[in-house]
Amino acid sequence: MEPGRCCLPKMLPCRFWTAISKALFAEFLATGLYVFFGVGSALRWPSALPSVLQVAITINMATAMAVQVTWKVSGAHVNPAVTLAFLVGSQISLPRAVAYVAAQLAGATVGAALLYGVTPWDIRETLGVNMVRDSISTGQAVAVEVVLTLQMVLCVFASTDSRQASGSPATVIAASMAVGHLIGIYFTGCSMNPARSFGPAVIVGKFTVHWIFWVGPLTGAVLASLIYNFILFPDTKTLAQRLAILKGTAEVEKVAGVEPQKRESESNSRDTEMESVGQMA
C-alpha cells in the first residue's frame, strides 16, 4: 500500500478544519468591520447630522471592503440572511451555516462594542439600533425588509455564480446595499442584515421590534434563493447531492481540494502502472 494513499484520509479532516477556521475568522472580522463603519455612519453628531446619501455611500464602501477581503476565504456572506440563502440553495452545509451565523453575530457584537467604546456618551444614544418609523406598521416594516433583502440576495447570487459572472462581486453587492439604504432608511433604518441589527441591540440592550429585523431579511433571503436557484437559473443537483451538501460530506471534498473522480482516476493510473511493472518483471 502506498504511503500517499494511507495519509489521504488523515489529511482531509486537517485541511478541512484549517479552511473552516480561516473562513469563520473572515466572517467574524468582516462583519465586525461592517458594523463598525456602517452603524458609525448613522450616528447623529450635532455639528453634522448624517444624510441618507452619506449613510448609503458609507454602507456601499463598507460592503465592498468586506466582500473584497473575504469572498475567496469564506464566500463573503457577512450576513445570516445570505448564509441562509446559500443553505436553501444547497451551496453550503448545515454545520458550516450554523458556524457562519455564530461568527457573524459575534463579529457584529464586537464591532458594535468597539464603536460604543470610542464614541462620546452624548453621541451614542441608541447606537444606530434599527427602529420602525411611527407611521409604519409592523407588517409594512417586515414587507419592506423582505423586498430590500430579496434584491440584495439576488445580486449576491448573480455576482458569485460562476455560470453568470467572473471576478470580484464586491461592486455589485455593494451597489445593492446602497440602493436598499437609499429607500429603507426612511422605513426601518434599513437592516437587510440581522447581524447588523443584533450587534447594537445587544450593546445598548434595546430589542424593541427586534424580531422584524430577523423575520424580514430571512424571509427575503429564502424567497431570493428559491427564485434564483429553482426558477431563474436552476442547477442539476440531484436529491442525493443536495443531502450530501447539507450534511457536509460533499463540502469536505471541495474544501480539501480533492475531487472524487480525480482521485479515482489517479488510483486507476497507479494500479495500471503497477500491473505494467509486474508484467515487465
C-alpha atoms as an extended CHARMM CRD file, in Angstrom:
* protein
*
       281  EXT
         1         1  MET       CA              0.0000000000        0.0000000000        0.0000000000  PROA      1               0.0000000000
         2         2  GLU       CA              1.3640000000        3.4190000000       -0.9420000000  PROA      2               0.0000000000
         3         3  PRO       CA              2.1790000000        5.9900000000        1.7820000000  PROA      3               0.0000000000
         4         4  GLY       CA              0.2530000000        8.7430000000       -0.0220000000  PROA      4               0.0000000000
         5         5  ARG       CA             -2.9030000000        6.6730000000       -0.0680000000  PROA      5               0.0000000000
         6         6  CYS       CA             -2.5840000000        5.9380000000        3.6760000000  PROA      6               0.0000000000
         7         7  CYS       CA             -2.1700000000        9.5750000000        4.6390000000  PROA      7               0.0000000000
         8         8  LEU       CA             -5.0270000000       10.8940000000        2.5000000000  PROA      8               0.0000000000
         9         9  PRO       CA             -7.8790000000       10.0920000000        4.9670000000  PROA      9               0.0000000000
        10        10  LYS       CA             -5.9440000000       11.8700000000        7.7230000000  PROA      10              0.0000000000
        11        11  MET       CA             -5.1050000000       14.8730000000        5.5790000000  PROA      11              0.0000000000
        12        12  LEU       CA             -8.7080000000       15.6100000000        4.5310000000  PROA      12              0.0000000000
        13        13  PRO       CA            -10.0760000000       16.4580000000        8.0290000000  PROA      13              0.0000000000
        14        14  CYS       CA             -6.9590000000       18.5130000000        8.8140000000  PROA      14              0.0000000000
        15        15  ARG       CA             -7.2270000000       20.5640000000        5.6410000000  PROA      15              0.0000000000
        16        16  PHE       CA            -10.9670000000       20.9420000000        6.1340000000  PROA      16              0.0000000000
        17        17  TRP       CA            -10.6400000000       22.3440000000        9.6680000000  PROA      17              0.0000000000
        18        18  THR       CA             -7.8510000000       24.6800000000        8.5940000000  PROA      18              0.0000000000
        19        19  ALA       CA            -10.0670000000       26.0550000000        5.8310000000  PROA      19              0.0000000000
        20        20  ILE       CA            -13.1640000000       26.3750000000        8.0370000000  PROA      20              0.0000000000
        21        21  SER       CA            -11.1650000000       28.1510000000       10.7670000000  PROA      21              0.0000000000
        22        22  LYS       CA             -9.9630000000       30.7570000000        8.2760000000  PROA      22              0.0000000000
        23        23  ALA       CA            -13.4840000000       31.1440000000        6.9080000000  PROA      23              0.0000000000
        24        24  LEU       CA            -15.0010000000       31.6640000000       10.3740000000  PROA      24              0.0000000000
        25        25  PHE       CA            -12.3900000000       34.2530000000       11.2850000000  PROA      25              0.0000000000
        26        26  ALA       CA            -13.0110000000       36.0280000000        7.9680000000  PROA      26              0.0000000000
        27        27  GLU       CA            -16.7570000000       36.1780000000        8.6610000000  PROA      27              0.0000000000
        28        28  PHE       CA            -16.1330000000       37.4060000000       12.2100000000  PROA      28              0.0000000000
        29        29  LEU       CA            -13.6950000000       40.1170000000       11.1050000000  PROA      29              0.0000000000
        30        30  ALA       CA            -15.6500000000       41.3260000000        8.0810000000  PROA      30              0.0000000000
        31        31  THR       CA            -18.9530000000       41.5310000000        9.9510000000  PROA      31              0.0000000000
        32        32  GLY       CA            -17.3270000000       43.4300000000       12.8020000000  PROA      32              0.0000000000
        33        33  LEU       CA            -15.7800000000       45.9730000000       10.4510000000  PROA      33              0.0000000000
        34        34  TYR       CA            -19.0240000000       46.3000000000        8.5060000000  PROA      34              0.0000000000
        35        35  VAL       CA            -20.9980000000       47.0680000000       11.6800000000  PROA      35              0.0000000000
        36        36  PHE       CA            -18.3710000000       49.4910000000       12.9680000000  PROA      36              0.0000000000
        37        37  PHE       CA            -18.3400000000       51.5990000000        9.7980000000  PROA      37              0.0000000000
        38        38  GLY       CA            -21.9720000000       51.1000000000        8.7970000000  PROA      38              0.0000000000
        39        39  VAL       CA            -23.5060000000       51.8980000000       12.1750000000  PROA      39              0.0000000000
        40        40  GLY       CA            -20.8840000000       54.5780000000       12.7880000000  PROA      40              0.0000000000
        41        41  SER       CA            -22.0350000000       56.4420000000        9.6930000000  PROA      41              0.0000000000
        42        42  ALA       CA            -25.5480000000       56.7410000000       11.1730000000  PROA      42              0.0000000000
        43        43  LEU       CA            -24.5090000000       58.3140000000       14.4800000000  PROA      43              0.0000000000
        44        44  ARG       CA            -26.0620000000       61.7320000000       14.9740000000  PROA      44              0.0000000000
        45        45  TRP       CA            -23.3190000000       64.2890000000       15.5280000000  PROA      45              0.0000000000
        46        46  PRO       CA            -24.8270000000       67.7550000000       16.3040000000  PROA      46              0.0000000000
        47        47  SER       CA            -22.3050000000       69.5380000000       14.1220000000  PROA      47              0.0000000000
        48        48  ALA       CA            -23.0340000000       67.3950000000       11.0560000000  PROA      48              0.0000000000
        49        49  LEU       CA            -26.1050000000       65.1740000000       11.0530000000  PROA      49              0.0000000000
        50        50  PRO       CA            -25.6740000000       62.3100000000        8.5670000000  PROA      50              0.0000000000
        51        51  SER       CA            -27.7670000000       62.4620000000        5.4230000000  PROA      51              0.0000000000
        52        52  VAL       CA            -29.3550000000       59.4020000000        3.8490000000  PROA      52              0.0000000000
        53        53  LEU       CA            -26.9120000000       59.6970000000        0.9480000000  PROA      53              0.0000000000
        54        54  GLN       CA            -23.9410000000       59.7860000000        3.3210000000  PROA      54              0.0000000000
        55        55  VAL       CA            -25.0820000000       56.6310000000        5.1030000000  PROA      55              0.0000000000
        56        56  ALA       CA            -25.7840000000       54.8420000000        1.8010000000  PROA      56              0.0000000000
        57        57  ILE       CA            -22.3420000000       55.7180000000        0.4240000000  PROA      57              0.0000000000
        58        58  THR       CA            -20.6160000000       54.5590000000        3.6080000000  PROA      58              0.0000000000
        59        59  ILE       CA            -22.5670000000       51.3000000000        3.5730000000  PROA      59              0.0000000000
        60        60  ASN       CA            -21.6370000000       50.8780000000       -0.0920000000  PROA      60              0.0000000000
        61        61  MET       CA            -17.9200000000       51.2300000000        0.6110000000  PROA      61              0.0000000000
        62        62  ALA       CA            -18.0120000000       49.1680000000        3.8210000000  PROA      62              0.0000000000
        63        63  THR       CA            -19.7590000000       46.3440000000        1.9630000000  PROA      63              0.0000000000
        64        64  ALA       CA            -17.2760000000       46.4800000000       -0.9020000000  PROA      64              0.0000000000
        65        65  MET       CA            -14.4120000000       46.3070000000        1.6010000000  PROA      65              0.0000000000
        66        66  ALA       CA            -15.9010000000       43.3430000000        3.4720000000  PROA      66              0.0000000000
        67        67  VAL       CA            -16.6790000000       41.3940000000        0.2970000000  PROA      67              0.0000000000
        68        68  GLN       CA            -13.3360000000       42.0650000000       -1.3800000000  PROA      68              0.0000000000
        69        69  VAL       CA            -11.3800000000       40.9490000000        1.6740000000  PROA      69              0.0000000000
        70        70  THR       CA            -13.2970000000       37.7420000000        2.3980000000  PROA      70              0.0000000000
        71        71  TRP       CA            -15.0050000000       36.3910000000       -0.7090000000  PROA      71              0.0000000000
        72        72  LYS       CA            -12.1570000000       33.9980000000       -1.6010000000  PROA      72              0.0000000000
        73        73  VAL       CA            -11.8290000000       32.8200000000        2.0030000000  PROA      73              0.0000000000
        74        74  SER       CA            -15.3960000000       32.3860000000        3.1860000000  PROA      74              0.0000000000
        75        75  GLY       CA            -17.5970000000       33.4150000000        0.2680000000  PROA      75              0.0000000000
        76        76  ALA       CA            -18.1460000000       36.8590000000        1.8600000000  PROA      76              0.0000000000
        77        77  HSD       CA            -21.5260000000       36.1800000000        3.4450000000  PROA      77              0.0000000000
        78        78  VAL       CA            -21.1500000000       38.7070000000        6.3060000000  PROA      78              0.0000000000
        79        79  ASN       CA            -24.8850000000       38.3120000000        6.8540000000  PROA      79              0.0000000000
        80        80  PRO       CA            -27.0130000000       35.5000000000        8.3510000000  PROA      80              0.0000000000
        81        81  ALA       CA            -29.6200000000       36.1050000000        5.6400000000  PROA      81              0.0000000000
        82        82  VAL       CA            -27.0550000000       35.4300000000        2.8950000000  PROA      82              0.0000000000
        83        83  THR       CA            -25.8720000000       32.3020000000        4.6980000000  PROA      83              0.0000000000
        84        84  LEU       CA            -29.4650000000       31.0390000000        4.9200000000  PROA      84              0.0000000000
        85        85  ALA       CA            -29.9570000000       31.7350000000        1.2130000000  PROA      85              0.0000000000
        86        86  PHE       CA            -26.8930000000       29.6630000000        0.3380000000  PROA      86              0.0000000000
        87        87  LEU       CA            -28.1170000000       26.8790000000        2.6270000000  PROA      87              0.0000000000
        88        88  VAL       CA            -31.5090000000       26.8090000000        0.8920000000  PROA      88              0.0000000000
        89        89  GLY       CA            -29.7440000000       26.7810000000       -2.4820000000  PROA      89              0.0000000000
        90        90  SER       CA            -27.6340000000       23.7500000000       -1.4810000000  PROA      90              0.0000000000
        91        91  GLN       CA            -24.3900000000       25.6870000000       -1.6740000000  PROA      91              0.0000000000
        92        92  ILE       CA            -23.2880000000       25.2790000000        1.9480000000  PROA      92              0.0000000000
        93        93  SER       CA            -23.6520000000       22.6080000000        4.6210000000  PROA      93              0.0000000000
        94        94  LEU       CA            -25.8430000000       22.9910000000        7.6980000000  PROA      94              0.0000000000
        95        95  PRO       CA            -22.9270000000       22.7470000000       10.1850000000  PROA      95              0.0000000000
        96        96  ARG       CA            -20.9670000000       25.3920000000        8.2990000000  PROA      96              0.0000000000
        97        97  ALA       CA            -24.0300000000       27.6510000000        8.0360000000  PROA      97              0.0000000000
        98        98  VAL       CA            -24.5790000000       27.4880000000       11.7980000000  PROA      98              0.0000000000
        99        99  ALA       CA            -20.9010000000       28.2380000000       12.4260000000  PROA      99              0.0000000000
       100       100  TYR       CA            -21.0010000000       31.1670000000        9.9830000000  PROA      100             0.0000000000
       101       101  VAL       CA            -24.0180000000       32.7390000000       11.6880000000  PROA      101             0.0000000000
       102       102  ALA       CA            -22.3790000000       32.3870000000       15.1040000000  PROA      102             0.0000000000
       103       103  ALA       CA            -19.2070000000       34.0570000000       13.7990000000  PROA      103             0.0000000000
       104       104  GLN       CA            -21.2270000000       36.8560000000       12.1790000000  PROA      104             0.0000000000
       105       105  LEU       CA            -23.2130000000       37.6010000000       15.3390000000  PROA      105             0.0000000000
       106       106  ALA       CA            -20.0540000000       37.5580000000       17.4360000000  PROA      106             0.0000000000
       107       107  GLY       CA            -18.2990000000       39.8790000000       14.9960000000  PROA      107             0.0000000000
       108       108  ALA       CA            -21.2710000000       42.2520000000       14.8990000000  PROA      108             0.0000000000
       109       109  THR       CA            -21.3530000000       42.4270000000       18.6960000000  PROA      109             0.0000000000
       110       110  VAL       CA            -17.6250000000       43.1200000000       18.9390000000  PROA      110             0.0000000000
       111       111  GLY       CA            -17.8380000000       45.7570000000       16.1980000000  PROA      111             0.0000000000
       112       112  ALA       CA            -20.7410000000       47.4880000000       17.9540000000  PROA      112             0.0000000000
       113       113  ALA       CA            -18.9330000000       47.2950000000       21.3060000000  PROA      113             0.0000000000
       114       114  LEU       CA            -15.8310000000       48.8910000000       19.8020000000  PROA      114             0.0000000000
       115       115  LEU       CA            -17.9050000000       51.6700000000       18.2600000000  PROA      115             0.0000000000
       116       116  TYR       CA            -19.6810000000       52.2310000000       21.5800000000  PROA      116             0.0000000000
       117       117  GLY       CA            -16.3510000000       52.4230000000       23.3930000000  PROA      117             0.0000000000
       118       118  VAL       CA            -14.8340000000       55.0840000000       21.1480000000  PROA      118             0.0000000000
       119       119  THR       CA            -17.9790000000       57.2210000000       20.7480000000  PROA      119             0.0000000000
       120       120  PRO       CA            -18.6530000000       60.1050000000       23.2080000000  PROA      120             0.0000000000
       121       121  TRP       CA            -21.5150000000       59.4000000000       25.6110000000  PROA      121             0.0000000000
       122       122  ASP       CA            -23.6690000000       62.2350000000       24.2670000000  PROA      122             0.0000000000
       123       123  ILE       CA            -23.4660000000       60.8540000000       20.6990000000  PROA      123             0.0000000000
       124       124  ARG       CA            -24.0750000000       57.1740000000       21.3980000000  PROA      124             0.0000000000
       125       125  GLU       CA            -27.8100000000       57.4370000000       22.1120000000  PROA      125             0.0000000000
       126       126  THR       CA            -29.2580000000       54.1380000000       20.8120000000  PROA      126             0.0000000000
       127       127  LEU       CA            -26.1110000000       53.3400000000       18.7790000000  PROA      127             0.0000000000
       128       128  GLY       CA            -27.9780000000       53.1400000000       15.4900000000  PROA      128             0.0000000000
       129       129  VAL       CA            -30.3950000000       50.4250000000       16.6220000000  PROA      129             0.0000000000
       130       130  ASN       CA            -32.9350000000       49.7740000000       13.8590000000  PROA      130             0.0000000000
       131       131  MET       CA            -36.3490000000       51.2180000000       14.6630000000  PROA      131             0.0000000000
       132       132  VAL       CA            -39.5980000000       51.3630000000       12.7220000000  PROA      132             0.0000000000
       133       133  ARG       CA            -40.9810000000       54.7730000000       11.7740000000  PROA      133             0.0000000000
       134       134  ASP       CA            -44.0580000000       55.7310000000       13.8490000000  PROA      134             0.0000000000
       135       135  SER       CA            -46.3480000000       55.9080000000       10.8190000000  PROA      135             0.0000000000
       136       136  ILE       CA            -45.2230000000       52.4560000000        9.5710000000  PROA      136             0.0000000000
       137       137  SER       CA            -46.9760000000       49.3010000000       10.7840000000  PROA      137             0.0000000000
       138       138  THR       CA            -45.0450000000       46.1870000000       11.7180000000  PROA      138             0.0000000000
       139       139  GLY       CA            -46.4780000000       44.4200000000        8.6760000000  PROA      139             0.0000000000
       140       140  GLN       CA            -45.2700000000       47.1680000000        6.3770000000  PROA      140             0.0000000000
       141       141  ALA       CA            -41.8440000000       47.1200000000        8.0410000000  PROA      141             0.0000000000
       142       142  VAL       CA            -41.4890000000       43.3710000000        7.5170000000  PROA      142             0.0000000000
       143       143  ALA       CA            -42.5850000000       43.6980000000        3.8860000000  PROA      143             0.0000000000
       144       144  VAL       CA            -40.0010000000       46.4230000000        3.2480000000  PROA      144             0.0000000000
       145       145  GLU       CA            -37.2020000000       44.3360000000        4.7660000000  PROA      145             0.0000000000
       146       146  VAL       CA            -38.3150000000       41.3480000000        2.6790000000  PROA      146             0.0000000000
       147       147  VAL       CA            -38.1050000000       43.3080000000       -0.5750000000  PROA      147             0.0000000000
       148       148  LEU       CA            -34.8310000000       45.0450000000        0.2910000000  PROA      148             0.0000000000
       149       149  THR       CA            -33.1300000000       41.7790000000        1.2510000000  PROA      149             0.0000000000
       150       150  LEU       CA            -34.5830000000       39.8940000000       -1.7140000000  PROA      150             0.0000000000
       151       151  GLN       CA            -32.9830000000       42.2360000000       -4.2480000000  PROA      151             0.0000000000
       152       152  MET       CA            -29.6670000000       42.1510000000       -2.3800000000  PROA      152             0.0000000000
       153       153  VAL       CA            -29.5140000000       38.3480000000       -2.2070000000  PROA      153             0.0000000000
       154       154  LEU       CA            -30.4230000000       38.0670000000       -5.8920000000  PROA      154             0.0000000000
       155       155  CYS       CA            -27.4360000000       40.3090000000       -6.6230000000  PROA      155             0.0000000000
       156       156  VAL       CA            -25.2300000000       38.1360000000       -4.3950000000  PROA      156             0.0000000000
       157       157  PHE       CA            -26.1880000000       35.0120000000       -6.3330000000  PROA      157             0.0000000000
       158       158  ALA       CA            -25.8700000000       36.6650000000       -9.7310000000  PROA      158             0.0000000000
       159       159  SER       CA            -22.4490000000       38.1260000000       -8.9780000000  PROA      159             0.0000000000
       160       160  THR       CA            -20.9820000000       34.9730000000       -7.4090000000  PROA      160             0.0000000000
       161       161  ASP       CA            -22.4250000000       32.3870000000       -9.8020000000  PROA      161             0.0000000000
       162       162  SER       CA            -19.5700000000       31.0930000000      -11.9760000000  PROA      162             0.0000000000
       163       163  ARG       CA            -22.1280000000       30.4270000000      -14.7470000000  PROA      163             0.0000000000
       164       164  GLN       CA            -23.0490000000       34.1110000000      -14.9360000000  PROA      164             0.0000000000
       165       165  ALA       CA            -20.1090000000       36.2140000000      -13.7500000000  PROA      165             0.0000000000
       166       166  SER       CA            -16.3810000000       36.2250000000      -13.0970000000  PROA      166             0.0000000000
       167       167  GLY       CA            -14.1710000000       38.3840000000      -10.9370000000  PROA      167             0.0000000000
       168       168  SER       CA            -14.9240000000       40.0170000000       -7.6010000000  PROA      168             0.0000000000
       169       169  PRO       CA            -18.6190000000       40.5400000000       -6.7600000000  PROA      169             0.0000000000
       170       170  ALA       CA            -17.8160000000       43.4550000000       -4.4360000000  PROA      170             0.0000000000
       171       171  THR       CA            -19.1160000000       46.2230000000       -6.6960000000  PROA      171             0.0000000000
       172       172  VAL       CA            -22.4890000000       44.6190000000       -7.4500000000  PROA      172             0.0000000000
       173       173  ILE       CA            -23.2270000000       43.5840000000       -3.8650000000  PROA      173             0.0000000000
       174       174  ALA       CA            -22.1500000000       46.9860000000       -2.5310000000  PROA      174             0.0000000000
       175       175  ALA       CA            -24.4270000000       48.7380000000       -5.0220000000  PROA      175             0.0000000000
       176       176  SER       CA            -27.3960000000       46.5910000000       -3.9640000000  PROA      176             0.0000000000
       177       177  MET       CA            -26.7680000000       47.5180000000       -0.3280000000  PROA      177             0.0000000000
       178       178  ALA       CA            -26.6090000000       51.2100000000       -1.2060000000  PROA      178             0.0000000000
       179       179  VAL       CA            -29.8660000000       51.0180000000       -3.1780000000  PROA      179             0.0000000000
       180       180  GLY       CA            -31.5670000000       49.3370000000       -0.2450000000  PROA      180             0.0000000000
       181       181  HSD       CA            -30.4240000000       52.0020000000        2.2060000000  PROA      181             0.0000000000
       182       182  LEU       CA            -31.4690000000       54.8980000000       -0.0210000000  PROA      182             0.0000000000
       183       183  ILE       CA            -35.0560000000       53.6820000000        0.4040000000  PROA      183             0.0000000000
       184       184  GLY       CA            -35.0940000000       51.5620000000        3.5340000000  PROA      184             0.0000000000
       185       185  ILE       CA            -33.7070000000       54.1580000000        5.9320000000  PROA      185             0.0000000000
       186       186  TYR       CA            -36.9960000000       56.0530000000        5.7840000000  PROA      186             0.0000000000
       187       187  PHE       CA            -38.9840000000       52.9650000000        6.8050000000  PROA      187             0.0000000000
       188       188  THR       CA            -36.9260000000       50.8770000000        9.2290000000  PROA      188             0.0000000000
       189       189  GLY       CA            -33.4690000000       52.3880000000        9.2950000000  PROA      189             0.0000000000
       190       190  CYS       CA            -32.7140000000       49.5940000000        6.8060000000  PROA      190             0.0000000000
       191       191  SER       CA            -31.3110000000       46.3900000000        8.2220000000  PROA      191             0.0000000000
       192       192  MET       CA            -31.0930000000       43.8040000000        5.3960000000  PROA      192             0.0000000000
       193       193  ASN       CA            -28.7290000000       42.0270000000        7.7970000000  PROA      193             0.0000000000
       194       194  PRO       CA            -29.8160000000       40.5180000000       11.1370000000  PROA      194             0.0000000000
       195       195  ALA       CA            -26.2380000000       40.7020000000       12.4340000000  PROA      195             0.0000000000
       196       196  ARG       CA            -26.1330000000       44.4720000000       11.8010000000  PROA      196             0.0000000000
       197       197  SER       CA            -29.2880000000       44.8490000000       13.9240000000  PROA      197             0.0000000000
       198       198  PHE       CA            -28.1970000000       42.3230000000       16.5500000000  PROA      198             0.0000000000
       199       199  GLY       CA            -24.8310000000       43.8550000000       17.4810000000  PROA      199             0.0000000000
       200       200  PRO       CA            -26.0010000000       47.3440000000       18.5160000000  PROA      200             0.0000000000
       201       201  ALA       CA            -29.1440000000       45.8950000000       20.1740000000  PROA      201             0.0000000000
       202       202  VAL       CA            -27.0040000000       43.6890000000       22.4200000000  PROA      202             0.0000000000
       203       203  ILE       CA            -24.6780000000       46.5230000000       23.4240000000  PROA      203             0.0000000000
       204       204  VAL       CA            -27.4150000000       49.0050000000       24.3640000000  PROA      204             0.0000000000
       205       205  GLY       CA            -29.9480000000       46.3710000000       25.4600000000  PROA      205             0.0000000000
       206       206  LYS       CA            -32.7200000000       47.6230000000       23.1880000000  PROA      206             0.0000000000
       207       207  PHE       CA            -34.7320000000       44.8860000000       21.4730000000  PROA      207             0.0000000000
       208       208  THR       CA            -37.9580000000       46.7350000000       20.6570000000  PROA      208             0.0000000000
       209       209  VAL       CA            -39.4630000000       45.1740000000       17.4880000000  PROA      209             0.0000000000
       210       210  HSD       CA            -36.1040000000       43.4730000000       17.0030000000  PROA      210             0.0000000000
       211       211  TRP       CA            -37.8740000000       40.4070000000       15.5670000000  PROA      211             0.0000000000
       212       212  ILE       CA            -38.7430000000       42.4050000000       12.4560000000  PROA      212             0.0000000000
       213       213  PHE       CA            -35.0680000000       42.5760000000       11.5170000000  PROA      213             0.0000000000
       214       214  TRP       CA            -34.8050000000       38.8050000000       11.5950000000  PROA      214             0.0000000000
       215       215  VAL       CA            -38.1210000000       37.7910000000       10.0460000000  PROA      215             0.0000000000
       216       216  GLY       CA            -37.9520000000       40.3000000000        7.1800000000  PROA      216             0.0000000000
       217       217  PRO       CA            -34.3810000000       39.6780000000        5.9600000000  PROA      217             0.0000000000
       218       218  LEU       CA            -34.5220000000       35.8950000000        6.4500000000  PROA      218             0.0000000000
       219       219  THR       CA            -37.8200000000       35.6410000000        4.5630000000  PROA      219             0.0000000000
       220       220  GLY       CA            -36.4740000000       37.7890000000        1.7380000000  PROA      220             0.0000000000
       221       221  ALA       CA            -33.3300000000       35.6710000000        1.5680000000  PROA      221             0.0000000000
       222       222  VAL       CA            -35.2690000000       32.4000000000        1.3090000000  PROA      222             0.0000000000
       223       223  LEU       CA            -37.5020000000       33.8090000000       -1.4350000000  PROA      223             0.0000000000
       224       224  ALA       CA            -34.4950000000       35.1050000000       -3.3710000000  PROA      224             0.0000000000
       225       225  SER       CA            -32.7600000000       31.7310000000       -3.1250000000  PROA      225             0.0000000000
       226       226  LEU       CA            -35.8220000000       29.8780000000       -4.3770000000  PROA      226             0.0000000000
       227       227  ILE       CA            -36.3150000000       32.3320000000       -7.2350000000  PROA      227             0.0000000000
       228       228  TYR       CA            -32.6790000000       32.2610000000       -8.3790000000  PROA      228             0.0000000000
       229       229  ASN       CA            -31.7880000000       28.6070000000       -7.8150000000  PROA      229             0.0000000000
       230       230  PHE       CA            -35.0540000000       26.9890000000       -8.8660000000  PROA      230             0.0000000000
       231       231  ILE       CA            -36.6170000000       29.3930000000      -11.3970000000  PROA      231             0.0000000000
       232       232  LEU       CA            -34.1360000000       31.8160000000      -12.9760000000  PROA      232             0.0000000000
       233       233  PHE       CA            -31.0050000000       29.6280000000      -13.0640000000  PROA      233             0.0000000000
       234       234  PRO       CA            -31.8490000000       26.1160000000      -11.8330000000  PROA      234             0.0000000000
       235       235  ASP       CA            -28.9280000000       23.7220000000      -11.3740000000  PROA      235             0.0000000000
       236       236  THR       CA            -28.7810000000       19.9730000000      -11.9540000000  PROA      236             0.0000000000
       237       237  LYS       CA            -28.0660000000       18.7660000000       -8.4130000000  PROA      237             0.0000000000
       238       238  THR       CA            -29.8230000000       15.5520000000       -7.5000000000  PROA      238             0.0000000000
       239       239  LEU       CA            -31.5450000000       14.9890000000       -4.1740000000  PROA      239             0.0000000000
       240       240  ALA       CA            -28.6430000000       12.8020000000       -3.0640000000  PROA      240             0.0000000000
       241       241  GLN       CA            -26.1630000000       15.5560000000       -3.8850000000  PROA      241             0.0000000000
       242       242  ARG       CA            -28.2160000000       18.1460000000       -2.0120000000  PROA      242             0.0000000000
       243       243  LEU       CA            -28.3830000000       15.9000000000        1.0540000000  PROA      243             0.0000000000
       244       244  ALA       CA            -24.6170000000       15.3190000000        0.8910000000  PROA      244             0.0000000000
       245       245  ILE       CA            -24.0020000000       19.0750000000        0.7630000000  PROA      245             0.0000000000
       246       246  LEU       CA            -26.4610000000       19.6540000000        3.6140000000  PROA      246             0.0000000000
       247       247  LYS       CA            -24.6460000000       17.1340000000        5.8200000000  PROA      247             0.0000000000
       248       248  GLY       CA            -21.2250000000       18.4520000000        4.8220000000  PROA      248             0.0000000000
       249       249  THR       CA            -19.7910000000       15.3000000000        3.2610000000  PROA      249             0.0000000000
       250       250  ALA       CA            -19.5430000000       16.8290000000       -0.2120000000  PROA      250             0.0000000000
       251       251  GLU       CA            -18.0690000000       20.0180000000        1.2210000000  PROA      251             0.0000000000
       252       252  VAL       CA            -15.1030000000       18.1910000000        2.7820000000  PROA      252             0.0000000000
       253       253  GLU       CA            -14.0870000000       17.0430000000       -0.6820000000  PROA      253             0.0000000000
       254       254  LYS       CA            -14.4140000000       20.5770000000       -2.0580000000  PROA      254             0.0000000000
       255       255  VAL       CA            -12.5050000000       22.3010000000        0.7500000000  PROA      255             0.0000000000
       256       256  ALA       CA             -9.7490000000       19.7150000000        0.7610000000  PROA      256             0.0000000000
       257       257  GLY       CA             -9.2670000000       20.2720000000       -2.9600000000  PROA      257             0.0000000000
       258       258  VAL       CA             -9.5590000000       16.5860000000       -3.7990000000  PROA      258             0.0000000000
       259       259  GLU       CA            -12.2060000000       15.6170000000       -6.2980000000  PROA      259             0.0000000000
       260       260  PRO       CA            -13.5040000000       12.0310000000       -6.0050000000  PROA      260             0.0000000000
       261       261  GLN       CA            -13.3540000000       11.4950000000       -9.7780000000  PROA      261             0.0000000000
       262       262  LYS       CA             -9.7870000000       12.7710000000       -9.9560000000  PROA      262             0.0000000000
       263       263  ARG       CA             -8.7320000000       10.6170000000       -7.0350000000  PROA      263             0.0000000000
       264       264  GLU       CA            -10.3310000000        7.5600000000       -8.6250000000  PROA      264             0.0000000000
       265       265  SER       CA             -8.5800000000        8.1880000000      -11.9450000000  PROA      265             0.0000000000
       266       266  GLU       CA             -5.2440000000        8.6700000000      -10.1670000000  PROA      266             0.0000000000
       267       267  SER       CA             -5.7950000000        5.4220000000       -8.2920000000  PROA      267             0.0000000000
       268       268  ASN       CA             -6.5970000000        3.6000000000      -11.5240000000  PROA      268             0.0000000000
       269       269  SER       CA             -3.4970000000        5.0020000000      -13.2290000000  PROA      269             0.0000000000
       270       270  ARG       CA             -1.2980000000        3.8710000000      -10.3310000000  PROA      270             0.0000000000
       271       271  ASP       CA             -2.8240000000        0.3900000000      -10.4560000000  PROA      271             0.0000000000
       272       272  THR       CA             -2.1510000000        0.2650000000      -14.2100000000  PROA      272             0.0000000000
       273       273  GLU       CA              1.4760000000        1.2620000000      -13.6500000000  PROA      273             0.0000000000
       274       274  MET       CA              1.8930000000       -1.4520000000      -11.0020000000  PROA      274             0.0000000000
       275       275  GLU       CA              0.4570000000       -4.0470000000      -13.3830000000  PROA      275             0.0000000000
       276       276  SER       CA              2.8490000000       -2.9390000000      -16.1360000000  PROA      276             0.0000000000
       277       277  VAL       CA              5.8280000000       -3.2060000000      -13.8000000000  PROA      277             0.0000000000
       278       278  GLY       CA              4.6900000000       -6.6650000000      -12.7240000000  PROA      278             0.0000000000
       279       279  GLN       CA              4.4520000000       -7.8400000000      -16.3150000000  PROA      279             0.0000000000
       280       280  MET       CA              7.9140000000       -6.4820000000      -17.1190000000  PROA      280             0.0000000000
       281       281  ALA       CA              9.3600000000       -8.2670000000      -14.1210000000  PROA      281             0.0000000000
